[in-house]
Amino acid sequence: LADVLRYTVADSDNIGCDVLLRLIGGPKAVNGYMRELGARDFSIRFNEDEMHQKWERQFDNWTTPDAAADLLAAFCKREFLEQDSFNFLWRVMLETSTGAGRIRGRLPAGTPVAHKTGTSCARKGVTAAVNDIGIVTLPDGRRFAIAGFVSDSRENGAANEARALQRLAAQGLIALKDGVGLEATPNDIVENPKNLQFEEIEAAQVPNVLADVDVGIANGNYALSAGIADTAPVKEAAES
């Protein structure tokens, strides 16, 4: 059971989530328990398998950022878990491997973040949900809960990669197959005179690794938040 919990929380394993739901009696049991805790603005109607069968079902599993943060605060105050259970779940949340560019990626390296991410599938270029909720521990030991939910995002990793490759091609650093456009991938590189090696990382992390690479390409919003937009040697045209 401990392993299933780790897979579900730290690795966002959907199968593990459904195993746990089945063991505790399904979504109805979860809703009942949450009501006993006094949680507000919270509903689960479908498990992961059921959600993946029909796109619209995911919207019946919902909460709000405020409600999620309140639940995290209650968790942090040990309001509904015994100490051993709290310690176990805290460790697991600290080990979360997903969402490196979300809450954790926006904080100084090494900041303890006990968090849980969530990401939906995409349809017609739209990702229904990109979420992260967690508890951040400050250097002085104080903690705060934070929840961020992004809905119906058109942010697209594949398109960002293609735009980055097109930018490199425009600078003469590589050449791409004719006509690949915004479907370009590293496999479409036909000339690489400088023998550039490519490593894909989350867009939010690019400003953090610029000192370790020869070339880095970041989305404008991340460049602005990192304070490097004005010093970028090459910028994409505003209309692109």
PDB file of C-alpha atoms in Angstrom:
ATOM      1  CA  LEU A   1       0.000   0.000   0.000  1.00  0.00           C
ATOM      2  CA  ALA A   2       2.844   2.386   0.809  1.00  0.00           C
ATOM      3  CA  ASP A   3       4.335   1.791  -2.643  1.00  0.00           C
ATOM      4  CA  VAL A   4       0.990   2.461  -4.349  1.00  0.00           C
ATOM      5  CA  LEU A   5       0.670   5.719  -2.426  1.00  0.00           C
ATOM      6  CA  ARG A   6       4.170   6.739  -3.501  1.00  0.00           C
ATOM      7  CA  TYR A   7       3.465   5.968  -7.146  1.00  0.00           C
ATOM      8  CA  THR A   8       0.159   7.841  -7.006  1.00  0.00           C
ATOM      9  CA  VAL A   9       1.389  10.980  -5.260  1.00  0.00           C
ATOM     10  CA  ALA A  10       5.072  11.316  -6.173  1.00  0.00           C
ATOM     11  CA  ASP A  11       4.814   9.995  -9.737  1.00  0.00           C
ATOM     12  CA  SER A  12       1.169  10.862 -10.563  1.00  0.00           C
ATOM     13  CA  ASP A  13       0.423   7.227 -11.431  1.00  0.00           C
ATOM     14  CA  ASN A  14      -3.202   7.020 -12.607  1.00  0.00           C
ATOM     15  CA  ILE A  15      -3.402   3.262 -12.134  1.00  0.00           C
ATOM     16  CA  GLY A  16      -2.267   3.652  -8.542  1.00  0.00           C
ATOM     17  CA  CYS A  17      -4.949   6.278  -8.021  1.00  0.00           C
ATOM     18  CA  ASP A  18      -7.666   3.911  -9.225  1.00  0.00           C
ATOM     19  CA  VAL A  19      -6.317   1.090  -7.045  1.00  0.00           C
ATOM     20  CA  LEU A  20      -6.570   3.359  -3.997  1.00  0.00           C
ATOM     21  CA  LEU A  21     -10.057   4.514  -4.942  1.00  0.00           C
ATOM     22  CA  ARG A  22     -11.202   0.929  -5.293  1.00  0.00           C
ATOM     23  CA  LEU A  23      -9.738  -0.015  -1.900  1.00  0.00           C
ATOM     24  CA  ILE A  24     -11.526   2.791  -0.048  1.00  0.00           C
ATOM     25  CA  GLY A  25     -14.891   2.443  -1.776  1.00  0.00           C
ATOM     26  CA  GLY A  26     -14.671   4.695  -4.824  1.00  0.00           C
ATOM     27  CA  PRO A  27     -15.382   8.383  -5.439  1.00  0.00           C
ATOM     28  CA  LYS A  28     -18.540   8.326  -3.306  1.00  0.00           C
ATOM     29  CA  ALA A  29     -16.520   7.316  -0.237  1.00  0.00           C
ATOM     30  CA  VAL A  30     -14.015  10.101  -0.898  1.00  0.00           C
ATOM     31  CA  ASN A  31     -16.763  12.699  -1.171  1.00  0.00           C
ATOM     32  CA  GLY A  32     -18.269  11.503   2.098  1.00  0.00           C
ATOM     33  CA  TYR A  33     -14.944  11.690   3.903  1.00  0.00           C
ATOM     34  CA  MET A  34     -14.248  15.174   2.566  1.00  0.00           C
ATOM     35  CA  ARG A  35     -17.645  16.349   3.815  1.00  0.00           C
ATOM     36  CA  GLU A  36     -16.796  14.946   7.266  1.00  0.00           C
ATOM     37  CA  LEU A  37     -13.628  17.016   7.215  1.00  0.00           C
ATOM     38  CA  GLY A  38     -15.654  20.101   6.398  1.00  0.00           C
ATOM     39  CA  ALA A  39     -13.988  20.545   3.010  1.00  0.00           C
ATOM     40  CA  ARG A  40     -15.841  22.906   0.695  1.00  0.00           C
ATOM     41  CA  ASP A  41     -15.987  23.246  -3.084  1.00  0.00           C
ATOM     42  CA  PHE A  42     -14.890  19.693  -3.708  1.00  0.00           C
ATOM     43  CA  SER A  43     -16.325  16.889  -5.831  1.00  0.00           C
ATOM     44  CA  ILE A  44     -15.107  13.587  -7.268  1.00  0.00           C
ATOM     45  CA  ARG A  45     -17.493  11.591  -9.461  1.00  0.00           C
ATOM     46  CA  PHE A  46     -15.216   9.511 -11.674  1.00  0.00           C
ATOM     47  CA  ASN A  47     -12.025   7.521 -11.322  1.00  0.00           C
ATOM     48  CA  GLU A  48      -9.099   7.902 -13.733  1.00  0.00           C
ATOM     49  CA  ASP A  49     -10.194   5.097 -16.036  1.00  0.00           C
ATOM     50  CA  GLU A  50     -13.699   6.523 -16.328  1.00  0.00           C
ATOM     51  CA  MET A  51     -12.384  10.020 -16.998  1.00  0.00           C
ATOM     52  CA  HIS A  52     -10.197   8.806 -19.855  1.00  0.00           C
ATOM     53  CA  GLN A  53     -13.193   7.191 -21.524  1.00  0.00           C
ATOM     54  CA  LYS A  54     -15.043  10.487 -21.975  1.00  0.00           C
ATOM     55  CA  TRP A  55     -13.439  13.946 -22.151  1.00  0.00           C
ATOM     56  CA  GLU A  56     -16.269  15.823 -20.396  1.00  0.00           C
ATOM     57  CA  ARG A  57     -16.132  13.669 -17.267  1.00  0.00           C
ATOM     58  CA  GLN A  58     -12.960  15.280 -15.975  1.00  0.00           C
ATOM     59  CA  PHE A  59     -14.855  18.500 -15.354  1.00  0.00           C
ATOM     60  CA  ASP A  60     -17.071  16.722 -12.799  1.00  0.00           C
ATOM     61  CA  ASN A  61     -13.972  16.128 -10.665  1.00  0.00           C
ATOM     62  CA  TRP A  62     -13.176  19.565  -9.360  1.00  0.00           C
ATOM     63  CA  THR A  63     -12.154  21.860  -6.552  1.00  0.00           C
ATOM     64  CA  THR A  64     -10.938  25.461  -6.333  1.00  0.00           C
ATOM     65  CA  PRO A  65      -7.484  26.867  -5.531  1.00  0.00           C
ATOM     66  CA  ASP A  66      -8.803  28.358  -2.268  1.00  0.00           C
ATOM     67  CA  ALA A  67     -10.375  25.073  -1.179  1.00  0.00           C
ATOM     68  CA  ALA A  68      -7.234  23.124  -2.073  1.00  0.00           C
ATOM     69  CA  ALA A  69      -5.028  25.547  -0.125  1.00  0.00           C
ATOM     70  CA  ASP A  70      -7.358  25.329   2.895  1.00  0.00           C
ATOM     71  CA  LEU A  71      -7.133  21.525   2.801  1.00  0.00           C
ATOM     72  CA  LEU A  72      -3.335  21.687   2.628  1.00  0.00           C
ATOM     73  CA  ALA A  73      -3.268  24.059   5.596  1.00  0.00           C
ATOM     74  CA  ALA A  74      -5.444  21.659   7.618  1.00  0.00           C
ATOM     75  CA  PHE A  75      -3.131  18.794   6.612  1.00  0.00           C
ATOM     76  CA  CYS A  76      -0.079  20.783   7.696  1.00  0.00           C
ATOM     77  CA  LYS A  77      -1.705  21.444  11.104  1.00  0.00           C
ATOM     78  CA  ARG A  78      -2.282  17.653  11.553  1.00  0.00           C
ATOM     79  CA  GLU A  79      -6.038  18.207  11.805  1.00  0.00           C
ATOM     80  CA  PHE A  80      -7.035  14.869  10.311  1.00  0.00           C
ATOM     81  CA  LEU A  81      -4.017  12.533  10.247  1.00  0.00           C
ATOM     82  CA  GLU A  82      -2.070  10.818  12.976  1.00  0.00           C
ATOM     83  CA  GLN A  83       1.577  11.829  13.216  1.00  0.00           C
ATOM     84  CA  ASP A  84       2.968   8.675  11.574  1.00  0.00           C
ATOM     85  CA  SER A  85       0.572   9.019   8.636  1.00  0.00           C
ATOM     86  CA  PHE A  86       1.376  12.700   8.299  1.00  0.00           C
ATOM     87  CA  ASN A  87       5.127  12.012   8.319  1.00  0.00           C
ATOM     88  CA  PHE A  88       4.792   9.369   5.617  1.00  0.00           C
ATOM     89  CA  LEU A  89       2.654  11.498   3.307  1.00  0.00           C
ATOM     90  CA  TRP A  90       4.881  14.533   3.892  1.00  0.00           C
ATOM     91  CA  ARG A  91       7.946  12.578   2.788  1.00  0.00           C
ATOM     92  CA  VAL A  92       6.148  11.285  -0.281  1.00  0.00           C
ATOM     93  CA  MET A  93       5.012  14.785  -1.283  1.00  0.00           C
ATOM     94  CA  LEU A  94       8.548  16.097  -0.877  1.00  0.00           C
ATOM     95  CA  GLU A  95       9.696  13.381  -3.292  1.00  0.00           C
ATOM     96  CA  THR A  96       7.219  14.339  -6.038  1.00  0.00           C
ATOM     97  CA  SER A  97       9.029  13.947  -9.357  1.00  0.00           C
ATOM     98  CA  THR A  98       6.471  15.565 -11.645  1.00  0.00           C
ATOM     99  CA  GLY A  99       6.003  19.268 -12.386  1.00  0.00           C
ATOM    100  CA  ALA A 100       9.635  20.321 -12.010  1.00  0.00           C
ATOM    101  CA  GLY A 101       8.818  23.651 -13.671  1.00  0.00           C
ATOM    102  CA  ARG A 102       5.751  24.446 -11.595  1.00  0.00           C
ATOM    103  CA  ILE A 103       5.801  25.540  -7.933  1.00  0.00           C
ATOM    104  CA  ARG A 104       9.209  24.039  -7.182  1.00  0.00           C
ATOM    105  CA  GLY A 105      10.718  25.395 -10.383  1.00  0.00           C
ATOM    106  CA  ARG A 106       9.750  28.972  -9.518  1.00  0.00           C
ATOM    107  CA  LEU A 107      11.542  28.927  -6.143  1.00  0.00           C
ATOM    108  CA  PRO A 108      15.230  29.023  -5.178  1.00  0.00           C
ATOM    109  CA  ALA A 109      16.960  25.678  -5.660  1.00  0.00           C
ATOM    110  CA  GLY A 110      16.682  23.442  -2.629  1.00  0.00           C
ATOM    111  CA  THR A 111      13.501  25.010  -1.257  1.00  0.00           C
ATOM    112  CA  PRO A 112      11.452  22.193   0.350  1.00  0.00           C
ATOM    113  CA  VAL A 113       8.141  21.826  -1.488  1.00  0.00           C
ATOM    114  CA  ALA A 114       5.707  19.075  -0.490  1.00  0.00           C
ATOM    115  CA  HIS A 115       3.368  19.048  -3.464  1.00  0.00           C
ATOM    116  CA  LYS A 116       1.111  17.119  -5.813  1.00  0.00           C
ATOM    117  CA  THR A 117       0.677  17.865  -9.503  1.00  0.00           C
ATOM    118  CA  GLY A 118      -2.118  17.100 -11.926  1.00  0.00           C
ATOM    119  CA  THR A 119      -2.202  17.279 -15.711  1.00  0.00           C
ATOM    120  CA  SER A 120      -4.988  16.394 -18.113  1.00  0.00           C
ATOM    121  CA  CYS A 121      -4.706  15.125 -21.655  1.00  0.00           C
ATOM    122  CA  ALA A 122      -4.906  17.579 -24.547  1.00  0.00           C
ATOM    123  CA  ARG A 123      -7.575  17.745 -27.226  1.00  0.00           C
ATOM    124  CA  LYS A 124      -7.542  19.977 -30.315  1.00  0.00           C
ATOM    125  CA  GLY A 125      -4.528  21.842 -28.957  1.00  0.00           C
ATOM    126  CA  VAL A 126      -6.156  22.556 -25.578  1.00  0.00           C
ATOM    127  CA  THR A 127      -5.004  21.074 -22.270  1.00  0.00           C
ATOM    128  CA  ALA A 128      -7.937  21.068 -19.870  1.00  0.00           C
ATOM    129  CA  ALA A 129      -5.900  21.256 -16.673  1.00  0.00           C
ATOM    130  CA  VAL A 130      -2.342  21.897 -15.516  1.00  0.00           C
ATOM    131  CA  ASN A 131      -2.272  22.010 -11.719  1.00  0.00           C
ATOM    132  CA  ASP A 132       0.045  21.996  -8.745  1.00  0.00           C
ATOM    133  CA  ILE A 133      -0.751  22.309  -5.041  1.00  0.00           C
ATOM    134  CA  GLY A 134       1.756  22.212  -2.239  1.00  0.00           C
ATOM    135  CA  ILE A 135       3.258  23.427   0.992  1.00  0.00           C
ATOM    136  CA  VAL A 136       6.428  25.513   0.828  1.00  0.00           C
ATOM    137  CA  THR A 137       8.870  25.671   3.746  1.00  0.00           C
ATOM    138  CA  LEU A 138      10.698  28.991   4.073  1.00  0.00           C
ATOM    139  CA  PRO A 139      14.308  29.290   5.333  1.00  0.00           C
ATOM    140  CA  ASP A 140      13.046  30.423   8.761  1.00  0.00           C
ATOM    141  CA  GLY A 141      10.860  27.319   9.091  1.00  0.00           C
ATOM    142  CA  ARG A 142       7.538  28.980   8.363  1.00  0.00           C
ATOM    143  CA  ARG A 143       5.276  27.248   5.853  1.00  0.00           C
ATOM    144  CA  PHE A 144       2.557  28.344   3.496  1.00  0.00           C
ATOM    145  CA  ALA A 145       0.107  26.497   1.267  1.00  0.00           C
ATOM    146  CA  ILE A 146      -0.273  27.372  -2.395  1.00  0.00           C
ATOM    147  CA  ALA A 147      -2.478  26.065  -5.198  1.00  0.00           C
ATOM    148  CA  GLY A 148      -2.313  26.927  -8.876  1.00  0.00           C
ATOM    149  CA  PHE A 149      -4.806  25.682 -11.465  1.00  0.00           C
ATOM    150  CA  VAL A 150      -4.530  26.493 -15.183  1.00  0.00           C
ATOM    151  CA  SER A 151      -7.563  25.619 -17.300  1.00  0.00           C
ATOM    152  CA  ASP A 152      -7.977  25.254 -21.071  1.00  0.00           C
ATOM    153  CA  SER A 153      -4.367  26.104 -21.864  1.00  0.00           C
ATOM    154  CA  ARG A 154      -3.093  26.273 -25.430  1.00  0.00           C
ATOM    155  CA  GLU A 155       0.506  26.086 -24.235  1.00  0.00           C
ATOM    156  CA  ASN A 156       2.011  23.278 -26.293  1.00  0.00           C
ATOM    157  CA  GLY A 157       5.365  21.634 -25.689  1.00  0.00           C
ATOM    158  CA  ALA A 158       5.645  20.236 -29.210  1.00  0.00           C
ATOM    159  CA  ALA A 159       4.924  23.608 -30.805  1.00  0.00           C
ATOM    160  CA  ASN A 160       7.416  25.310 -28.479  1.00  0.00           C
ATOM    161  CA  GLU A 161      10.081  22.809 -29.516  1.00  0.00           C
ATOM    162  CA  ALA A 162       9.364  23.414 -33.191  1.00  0.00           C
ATOM    163  CA  ARG A 163       9.524  27.188 -32.724  1.00  0.00           C
ATOM    164  CA  ALA A 164      12.879  26.811 -30.954  1.00  0.00           C
ATOM    165  CA  LEU A 165      14.250  24.741 -33.831  1.00  0.00           C
ATOM    166  CA  GLN A 166      12.972  27.261 -36.367  1.00  0.00           C
ATOM    167  CA  ARG A 167      14.709  30.038 -34.422  1.00  0.00           C
ATOM    168  CA  LEU A 168      18.001  28.101 -34.495  1.00  0.00           C
ATOM    169  CA  ALA A 169      17.570  27.528 -38.220  1.00  0.00           C
ATOM    170  CA  ALA A 170      16.935  31.243 -38.789  1.00  0.00           C
ATOM    171  CA  GLN A 171      20.272  31.972 -37.111  1.00  0.00           C
ATOM    172  CA  GLY A 172      22.061  29.480 -39.361  1.00  0.00           C
ATOM    173  CA  LEU A 173      22.952  27.135 -36.509  1.00  0.00           C
ATOM    174  CA  ILE A 174      21.025  24.223 -38.023  1.00  0.00           C
ATOM    175  CA  ALA A 175      19.036  23.429 -41.149  1.00  0.00           C
ATOM    176  CA  LEU A 176      15.663  21.693 -41.173  1.00  0.00           C
ATOM    177  CA  LYS A 177      13.780  19.659 -43.737  1.00  0.00           C
ATOM    178  CA  ASP A 178      11.733  21.830 -46.078  1.00  0.00           C
ATOM    179  CA  GLY A 179       8.166  22.484 -45.038  1.00  0.00           C
ATOM    180  CA  VAL A 180       8.221  21.010 -41.512  1.00  0.00           C
ATOM    181  CA  GLY A 181       6.968  24.263 -39.960  1.00  0.00           C
ATOM    182  CA  LEU A 182       5.550  23.939 -36.435  1.00  0.00           C
ATOM    183  CA  GLU A 183       5.778  20.170 -36.596  1.00  0.00           C
ATOM    184  CA  ALA A 184       9.586  20.184 -36.574  1.00  0.00           C
ATOM    185  CA  THR A 185      11.435  17.896 -34.176  1.00  0.00           C
ATOM    186  CA  PRO A 186      15.166  17.189 -33.749  1.00  0.00           C
ATOM    187  CA  ASN A 187      14.678  14.305 -36.198  1.00  0.00           C
ATOM    188  CA  ASP A 188      14.022  16.910 -38.905  1.00  0.00           C
ATOM    189  CA  ILE A 189      17.489  18.455 -38.607  1.00  0.00           C
ATOM    190  CA  VAL A 190      19.385  17.877 -41.858  1.00  0.00           C
ATOM    191  CA  GLU A 191      22.437  20.022 -41.120  1.00  0.00           C
ATOM    192  CA  ASN A 192      24.111  20.600 -37.756  1.00  0.00           C
ATOM    193  CA  PRO A 193      27.529  22.131 -38.548  1.00  0.00           C
ATOM    194  CA  LYS A 194      28.332  22.961 -34.929  1.00  0.00           C
ATOM    195  CA  ASN A 195      27.308  19.491 -33.703  1.00  0.00           C
ATOM    196  CA  LEU A 196      24.829  20.918 -31.234  1.00  0.00           C
ATOM    197  CA  GLN A 197      23.469  18.431 -28.699  1.00  0.00           C
ATOM    198  CA  PHE A 198      19.849  18.920 -27.689  1.00  0.00           C
ATOM    199  CA  GLU A 199      18.299  18.390 -24.277  1.00  0.00           C
ATOM    200  CA  GLU A 200      14.587  18.966 -23.740  1.00  0.00           C
ATOM    201  CA  ILE A 201      13.589  20.433 -20.373  1.00  0.00           C
ATOM    202  CA  GLU A 202      10.485  22.175 -19.085  1.00  0.00           C
ATOM    203  CA  ALA A 203      10.229  25.700 -20.473  1.00  0.00           C
ATOM    204  CA  ALA A 204      10.203  27.276 -17.004  1.00  0.00           C
ATOM    205  CA  GLN A 205      13.601  25.728 -16.259  1.00  0.00           C
ATOM    206  CA  VAL A 206      15.451  27.183 -19.257  1.00  0.00           C
ATOM    207  CA  PRO A 207      16.505  30.465 -17.538  1.00  0.00           C
ATOM    208  CA  ASN A 208      17.948  28.422 -14.661  1.00  0.00           C
ATOM    209  CA  VAL A 209      20.353  26.429 -16.861  1.00  0.00           C
ATOM    210  CA  LEU A 210      21.640  29.116 -19.231  1.00  0.00           C
ATOM    211  CA  ALA A 211      24.996  29.227 -17.453  1.00  0.00           C
ATOM    212  CA  ASP A 212      25.508  25.546 -18.249  1.00  0.00           C
ATOM    213  CA  VAL A 213      24.676  25.545 -21.965  1.00  0.00           C
ATOM    214  CA  ASP A 214      25.849  27.274 -25.132  1.00  0.00           C
ATOM    215  CA  VAL A 215      22.358  28.095 -26.394  1.00  0.00           C
ATOM    216  CA  GLY A 216      19.036  28.197 -24.603  1.00  0.00           C
ATOM    217  CA  ILE A 217      15.619  29.180 -25.940  1.00  0.00           C
ATOM    218  CA  ALA A 218      12.894  30.254 -23.517  1.00  0.00           C
ATOM    219  CA  ASN A 219       9.288  31.376 -23.861  1.00  0.00           C
ATOM    220  CA  GLY A 220       8.876  35.123 -23.547  1.00  0.00           C
ATOM    221  CA  ASN A 221       6.907  34.937 -20.295  1.00  0.00           C
ATOM    222  CA  TYR A 222       9.626  32.891 -18.599  1.00  0.00           C
ATOM    223  CA  ALA A 223      12.354  35.169 -19.948  1.00  0.00           C
ATOM    224  CA  LEU A 224      10.520  38.195 -18.565  1.00  0.00           C
ATOM    225  CA  SER A 225       9.959  36.664 -15.120  1.00  0.00           C
ATOM    226  CA  ALA A 226      13.634  35.663 -14.948  1.00  0.00           C
ATOM    227  CA  GLY A 227      14.757  39.170 -15.897  1.00  0.00           C
ATOM    228  CA  ILE A 228      16.657  38.089 -19.027  1.00  0.00           C
ATOM    229  CA  ALA A 229      14.319  39.301 -21.774  1.00  0.00           C
ATOM    230  CA  ASP A 230      16.179  42.579 -22.333  1.00  0.00           C
ATOM    231  CA  THR A 231      19.561  40.865 -22.641  1.00  0.00           C
ATOM    232  CA  ALA A 232      18.522  38.076 -25.018  1.00  0.00           C
ATOM    233  CA  PRO A 233      20.726  38.233 -28.146  1.00  0.00           C
ATOM    234  CA  VAL A 234      17.877  37.012 -30.358  1.00  0.00           C
ATOM    235  CA  LYS A 235      14.170  37.636 -29.914  1.00  0.00           C
ATOM    236  CA  GLU A 236      11.199  36.216 -31.744  1.00  0.00           C
ATOM    237  CA  ALA A 237       9.076  38.710 -33.640  1.00  0.00           C
ATOM    238  CA  ALA A 238       6.042  39.889 -31.681  1.00  0.00           C
ATOM    239  CA  GLU A 239       3.640  38.645 -34.360  1.00  0.00           C
ATOM    240  CA  SER A 240       5.062  35.110 -34.469  1.00  0.00           C
TER     241      SER A 240
END
